Amino acid sequence: MNKKKRFNEIVRKIKSVEIQGAKNVARAALEAYFLLPSKDSKEKLMSSRPTEPMMFYVLNLAEKGVSKKEILNHFEFSQKEINKHVLKLINNGDVIFTHCHSTNVVNSLIYSKKKGKKFKVYNTETRPLFQGRKTAVELMKNGIDVTMFVDSAAAFAIKKDDKSDKIYVDKIFLGADALLKKGVINKIGSGMFAEIASRNKIPVYIIADSWKFTKDKIKIEQRSLNEVWDKSPKNIKIKNPAFEFIKRKYISGIITELGLMKYKEFLRKIK
Ligand code: RUB
């Protein structure tokens, strides 16, 4: 396959969410950019998923001459640091709830399991594209006890006071697409899960690379209506936002390569 074809193939995979999650998208975009480095390539890639500031950031670095190796080294370093902090945060016996598929979250859970931590994970199917299945399979393959819920079971699953039916949660781990001053953007549903958790006094932790931070205004991606209902009857309106904002007040802490800290402290550090 020539470079142009490979470039277009990566763009197609990013757009269709075959390549998904902020980190995978940023890595793939970088790969594509270095096939055909130009302003036009950068713009095509940047418009492929409009809610991905880490992709914008790495493409800007690449344009300024930072090497692919240096950028990939950062991702590796960042994940290793995140893993160490997540390991310390998990207590034996914890039930951890997560949503969608986040590489930063999944890798840190697998690391903790390998280091001997005993915990269970509840996860969501993540409609309409079912990224939760990817999470469940990866965790299961690494020996983690995982239970999947439909997204609408949020209030059923996210509680801690009623242990009689053995459904309860100790901590929520969410990834992030964008880290903003007033809060975080992640997969649609994340704001709702964080709100329910906060009502039940269950801590919500954001697990993300600090390169997702941006001062820019970030657009929430609206995806194809066919993802929700293919060939739906005419005159039914459908909305399909891919992401949602999580207010800062619902975030108990954030884990990045800079450590585990309150969101306000993270904002001070990142400046
Ligand atoms: C994925 C999603 C993930 C973040 C973080 O959405 O919301 O939680 O991107 O992922 P989508 P990571 O499937 O629409 O891309 O930790 O891998 O960067």
Short mmCIF file of C-alpha atoms and ligand atoms in Angstrom, two decimals:
data_model
loop_
_atom_site.label_atom_id
_atom_site.label_comp_id
_atom_site.label_asym_id
_atom_site.label_seq_id
_atom_site.Cartn_x
_atom_site.Cartn_y
_atom_site.Cartn_z
CA MET A 1 0.00 0.00 0.00
CA ASN A 2 1.43 3.41 -0.90
CA LYS A 3 1.76 6.18 1.66
CA LYS A 4 -1.34 8.06 0.50
CA LYS A 5 -3.47 4.92 0.77
CA ARG A 6 -2.07 4.12 4.22
CA PHE A 7 -2.72 7.70 5.31
CA ASN A 8 -6.35 7.54 4.11
CA GLU A 9 -6.83 4.17 5.74
CA ILE A 10 -5.74 5.54 9.13
CA VAL A 11 -8.05 8.55 8.75
CA ARG A 12 -10.93 6.21 7.89
CA LYS A 13 -10.23 4.04 10.94
CA ILE A 14 -10.08 7.06 13.25
CA LYS A 15 -13.33 8.47 11.85
CA SER A 16 -15.17 5.17 12.11
CA VAL A 17 -13.87 4.66 15.70
CA GLU A 18 -12.15 1.43 14.66
CA ILE A 19 -9.22 3.25 16.22
CA GLN A 20 -10.67 4.71 19.38
CA GLY A 21 -9.70 6.38 22.64
CA ALA A 22 -7.69 9.58 22.90
CA LYS A 23 -4.30 7.87 23.23
CA ASN A 24 -4.79 5.43 20.34
CA VAL A 25 -6.17 8.23 18.18
CA ALA A 26 -3.18 10.47 18.95
CA ARG A 27 -0.71 7.66 18.21
CA ALA A 28 -2.43 6.71 14.95
CA ALA A 29 -2.66 10.35 13.85
CA LEU A 30 1.04 10.71 14.49
CA GLU A 31 1.75 7.62 12.41
CA ALA A 32 -0.36 9.03 9.57
CA TYR A 33 1.20 12.50 9.79
CA PHE A 34 4.71 11.11 9.43
CA LEU A 35 3.64 9.23 6.29
CA LEU A 36 2.69 12.50 4.58
CA PRO A 37 3.88 15.43 6.71
CA SER A 38 2.05 18.56 5.56
CA LYS A 39 -0.38 21.21 6.77
CA ASP A 40 -3.13 19.57 4.75
CA SER A 41 -2.53 16.17 6.41
CA LYS A 42 -2.59 17.82 9.81
CA GLU A 43 -5.91 19.49 9.08
CA LYS A 44 -7.48 16.29 7.74
CA LEU A 45 -6.41 14.43 10.85
CA MET A 46 -7.54 17.18 13.21
CA SER A 47 -11.02 17.16 11.72
CA SER A 48 -11.32 13.36 11.96
CA ARG A 49 -12.26 13.48 15.69
CA PRO A 50 -12.94 17.05 16.84
CA THR A 51 -12.89 16.34 20.61
CA GLU A 52 -9.29 15.12 20.82
CA PRO A 53 -6.92 17.87 22.04
CA MET A 54 -4.09 15.39 22.66
CA MET A 55 -4.12 14.53 18.96
CA PHE A 56 -4.01 18.27 18.13
CA TYR A 57 -1.15 18.71 20.59
CA VAL A 58 1.03 15.90 19.22
CA LEU A 59 0.41 16.97 15.62
CA ASN A 60 1.52 20.47 16.52
CA LEU A 61 4.65 19.05 18.16
CA ALA A 62 5.36 16.95 15.07
CA GLU A 63 4.90 19.99 12.84
CA LYS A 64 7.42 21.88 14.99
CA GLY A 65 9.97 19.11 14.44
CA VAL A 66 9.62 16.99 17.58
CA SER A 67 10.38 13.38 16.61
CA LYS A 68 7.87 10.55 16.66
CA LYS A 69 10.14 8.66 19.05
CA GLU A 70 10.15 11.49 21.60
CA ILE A 71 6.36 11.70 21.53
CA LEU A 72 5.90 7.94 21.85
CA ASN A 73 8.41 7.92 24.72
CA HIS A 74 6.22 10.41 26.53
CA PHE A 75 3.18 8.11 26.18
CA GLU A 76 5.15 5.19 27.55
CA PHE A 77 6.55 7.21 30.44
CA SER A 78 3.14 8.64 31.24
CA GLN A 79 1.41 5.23 31.32
CA LYS A 80 4.14 3.82 33.59
CA GLU A 81 3.74 6.68 36.06
CA ILE A 82 -0.06 6.42 35.97
CA ASN A 83 0.19 2.67 36.66
CA LYS A 84 2.22 3.27 39.82
CA HIS A 85 -0.32 5.74 41.21
CA VAL A 86 -3.32 3.58 40.35
CA LEU A 87 -1.67 0.59 42.06
CA LYS A 88 -1.41 2.63 45.28
CA LEU A 89 -4.99 3.83 45.02
CA ILE A 90 -6.65 0.42 44.66
CA ASN A 91 -7.40 -1.45 47.89
CA ASN A 92 -7.76 -5.22 47.97
CA GLY A 93 -11.47 -6.06 47.67
CA ASP A 94 -12.36 -2.88 45.75
CA VAL A 95 -15.11 -2.83 43.15
CA ILE A 96 -14.16 -0.32 40.46
CA PHE A 97 -16.65 1.05 37.96
CA THR A 98 -15.50 2.22 34.54
CA HIS A 99 -17.12 3.36 31.31
CA CYS A 100 -16.21 3.03 27.64
CA HIS A 101 -12.65 2.00 26.75
CA SER A 102 -9.73 4.02 28.01
CA THR A 103 -6.21 2.73 27.42
CA ASN A 104 -4.94 4.68 30.41
CA VAL A 105 -7.58 3.09 32.66
CA VAL A 106 -7.41 -0.46 31.27
CA ASN A 107 -3.59 -0.62 31.26
CA SER A 108 -3.38 0.61 34.84
CA LEU A 109 -5.96 -1.96 35.99
CA ILE A 110 -4.03 -4.75 34.24
CA TYR A 111 -0.82 -3.51 35.85
CA SER A 112 -2.43 -3.52 39.30
CA LYS A 113 -3.74 -7.03 38.76
CA LYS A 114 -0.24 -8.20 37.71
CA LYS A 115 1.16 -6.64 40.88
CA GLY A 116 -1.20 -8.83 42.92
CA LYS A 117 -4.07 -6.44 43.75
CA LYS A 118 -7.42 -8.20 44.20
CA PHE A 119 -10.36 -6.21 42.87
CA LYS A 120 -13.40 -6.47 40.65
CA VAL A 121 -14.48 -4.23 37.79
CA TYR A 122 -17.98 -3.23 36.74
CA ASN A 123 -18.17 -1.77 33.28
CA THR A 124 -20.75 -0.48 30.84
CA GLU A 125 -21.52 -1.67 27.32
CA THR A 126 -21.19 1.96 26.09
CA ARG A 127 -23.83 2.40 23.46
CA PRO A 128 -24.07 2.93 20.60
CA LEU A 129 -20.62 1.58 19.59
CA PHE A 130 -20.08 -0.87 22.48
CA GLN A 131 -16.51 0.11 23.35
CA GLY A 132 -17.24 -1.43 26.78
CA ARG A 133 -16.97 -4.88 25.20
CA LYS A 134 -13.36 -4.13 24.30
CA THR A 135 -12.70 -3.13 27.91
CA ALA A 136 -14.40 -6.26 29.27
CA VAL A 137 -12.49 -8.60 26.96
CA GLU A 138 -9.10 -7.03 27.72
CA LEU A 139 -9.71 -7.17 31.48
CA MET A 140 -11.07 -10.72 31.35
CA LYS A 141 -8.06 -11.91 29.29
CA ASN A 142 -5.84 -10.57 32.05
CA GLY A 143 -7.66 -12.50 34.76
CA ILE A 144 -9.69 -9.55 36.12
CA ASP A 145 -13.18 -10.31 37.44
CA VAL A 146 -15.41 -8.14 35.23
CA THR A 147 -19.19 -7.65 35.21
CA MET A 148 -20.90 -5.71 32.45
CA PHE A 149 -24.02 -3.56 32.84
CA VAL A 150 -26.18 -1.80 30.28
CA ASP A 151 -25.54 1.95 30.41
CA SER A 152 -28.98 2.61 31.85
CA ALA A 153 -28.17 0.45 34.90
CA ALA A 154 -26.00 3.29 36.19
CA ALA A 155 -28.05 4.04 39.31
CA PHE A 156 -28.49 0.32 39.97
CA ALA A 157 -24.75 -0.39 39.80
CA ILE A 158 -23.27 2.79 41.28
CA LYS A 159 -24.18 2.59 44.94
CA LYS A 160 -22.38 1.56 48.05
CA ASP A 161 -24.75 1.44 50.99
CA ASP A 162 -26.83 -1.57 49.99
CA LYS A 163 -24.44 -4.50 50.17
CA SER A 164 -27.30 -6.97 50.63
CA ASP A 165 -27.67 -7.59 46.90
CA LYS A 166 -23.88 -7.59 46.50
CA ILE A 167 -23.96 -4.82 43.89
CA TYR A 168 -21.87 -1.92 45.12
CA VAL A 169 -18.98 0.26 43.96
CA ASP A 170 -15.96 1.63 45.83
CA LYS A 171 -14.38 3.84 43.17
CA ILE A 172 -15.12 5.17 39.71
CA PHE A 173 -12.26 5.32 37.19
CA LEU A 174 -12.87 7.35 34.03
CA GLY A 175 -10.54 8.22 31.20
CA ALA A 176 -10.57 11.60 29.51
CA ASP A 177 -10.48 13.09 26.06
CA ALA A 178 -10.01 16.66 27.21
CA LEU A 179 -8.86 18.15 30.52
CA LEU A 180 -10.26 21.66 30.82
CA LYS A 181 -10.24 24.35 33.47
CA LYS A 182 -13.82 23.71 34.54
CA GLY A 183 -13.75 19.92 34.29
CA VAL A 184 -13.20 17.03 31.96
CA ILE A 185 -14.67 15.72 28.71
CA ASN A 186 -15.11 11.98 28.30
CA LYS A 187 -17.49 9.52 26.61
CA ILE A 188 -21.18 10.42 26.73
CA GLY A 189 -22.63 9.12 29.99
CA SER A 190 -19.54 10.01 32.03
CA GLY A 191 -21.18 13.14 33.47
CA MET A 192 -24.21 11.14 34.53
CA PHE A 193 -22.09 8.41 36.16
CA ALA A 194 -20.04 11.03 38.01
CA GLU A 195 -23.18 12.75 39.27
CA ILE A 196 -24.70 9.49 40.54
CA ALA A 197 -21.38 8.60 42.19
CA SER A 198 -21.17 11.95 43.90
CA ARG A 199 -24.74 11.59 45.24
CA ASN A 200 -23.69 8.23 46.71
CA LYS A 201 -20.38 9.62 48.05
CA ILE A 202 -18.35 7.31 45.83
CA PRO A 203 -15.06 8.88 44.68
CA VAL A 204 -14.57 9.59 40.98
CA TYR A 205 -11.01 9.49 39.65
CA ILE A 206 -9.97 10.70 36.22
CA ILE A 207 -7.05 8.72 34.80
CA ALA A 208 -5.40 10.52 31.90
CA ASP A 209 -2.25 11.79 30.28
CA SER A 210 -1.64 15.45 31.15
CA TRP A 211 -1.19 16.20 27.42
CA LYS A 212 -4.98 16.13 27.19
CA PHE A 213 -5.09 19.50 28.94
CA THR A 214 -6.11 22.43 26.78
CA LYS A 215 -7.12 26.05 27.20
CA ASP A 216 -8.91 25.95 23.83
CA LYS A 217 -12.64 25.66 23.41
CA ILE A 218 -13.37 22.04 22.56
CA LYS A 219 -16.24 21.01 20.35
CA ILE A 220 -18.33 17.99 21.35
CA GLU A 221 -18.37 15.57 18.42
CA GLN A 222 -21.82 14.73 17.05
CA ARG A 223 -21.77 11.35 15.35
CA SER A 224 -23.86 9.71 12.67
CA LEU A 225 -27.48 9.05 13.58
CA ASN A 226 -27.27 5.59 11.99
CA GLU A 227 -25.09 4.50 14.91
CA VAL A 228 -28.14 4.90 17.14
CA TRP A 229 -30.79 3.56 14.78
CA ASP A 230 -29.91 2.38 11.32
CA LYS A 231 -32.73 2.98 8.80
CA SER A 232 -34.97 4.56 11.43
CA PRO A 233 -38.48 5.60 10.36
CA LYS A 234 -38.67 9.09 8.89
CA ASN A 235 -39.60 12.02 11.18
CA ILE A 236 -37.89 10.61 14.26
CA LYS A 237 -35.17 12.94 15.39
CA ILE A 238 -32.04 11.43 16.89
CA LYS A 239 -29.12 13.04 18.70
CA ASN A 240 -25.81 11.25 19.01
CA PRO A 241 -23.22 13.24 20.95
CA ALA A 242 -20.03 11.22 21.43
CA PHE A 243 -18.79 13.00 24.53
CA GLU A 244 -19.94 14.80 27.65
CA PHE A 245 -18.61 17.25 30.19
CA ILE A 246 -17.91 16.18 33.79
CA LYS A 247 -18.04 19.10 36.21
CA ARG A 248 -14.98 19.63 38.37
CA LYS A 249 -17.04 19.38 41.56
CA TYR A 250 -17.72 15.69 40.81
CA ILE A 251 -14.04 14.81 40.42
CA SER A 252 -12.39 13.54 43.61
CA GLY A 253 -8.94 13.32 42.08
CA ILE A 254 -6.99 13.07 38.87
CA ILE A 255 -4.15 10.68 38.12
CA THR A 256 -1.72 11.75 35.43
CA GLU A 257 2.01 11.17 35.02
CA LEU A 258 2.34 14.10 37.46
CA GLY A 259 0.75 12.03 40.25
CA LEU A 260 -2.58 11.69 42.05
CA MET A 261 -3.97 15.05 43.07
CA LYS A 262 -7.06 17.20 43.42
CA TYR A 263 -8.17 18.68 40.11
CA LYS A 264 -7.35 22.22 41.31
CA GLU A 265 -3.82 21.19 42.18
CA PHE A 266 -3.43 19.60 38.74
CA LEU A 267 -4.52 22.89 37.14
CA ARG A 268 -1.90 24.76 39.19
CA LYS A 269 0.81 22.28 38.14
CA ILE A 270 -0.07 22.18 34.49
CA LYS A 271 0.20 25.97 34.12
C1 RUB B 1 -13.18 6.90 24.18
C2 RUB B 1 -13.20 7.57 25.53
C3 RUB B 1 -12.04 7.30 26.45
C4 RUB B 1 -11.02 8.46 26.31
C5 RUB B 1 -9.71 8.14 27.00
O1 RUB B 1 -14.16 7.40 23.28
O2 RUB B 1 -14.08 8.34 25.85
O3 RUB B 1 -12.44 7.24 27.78
O4 RUB B 1 -10.77 8.69 24.94
O5 RUB B 1 -9.06 7.07 26.34
P1 RUB B 1 -14.18 6.88 21.76
P2 RUB B 1 -7.49 6.78 26.49
O6 RUB B 1 -14.33 5.40 21.81
O7 RUB B 1 -15.34 7.57 21.13
O8 RUB B 1 -12.88 7.29 21.12
O9 RUB B 1 -7.21 6.53 27.92
O10 RUB B 1 -7.30 5.55 25.64
O11 RUB B 1 -6.74 7.96 25.98
#
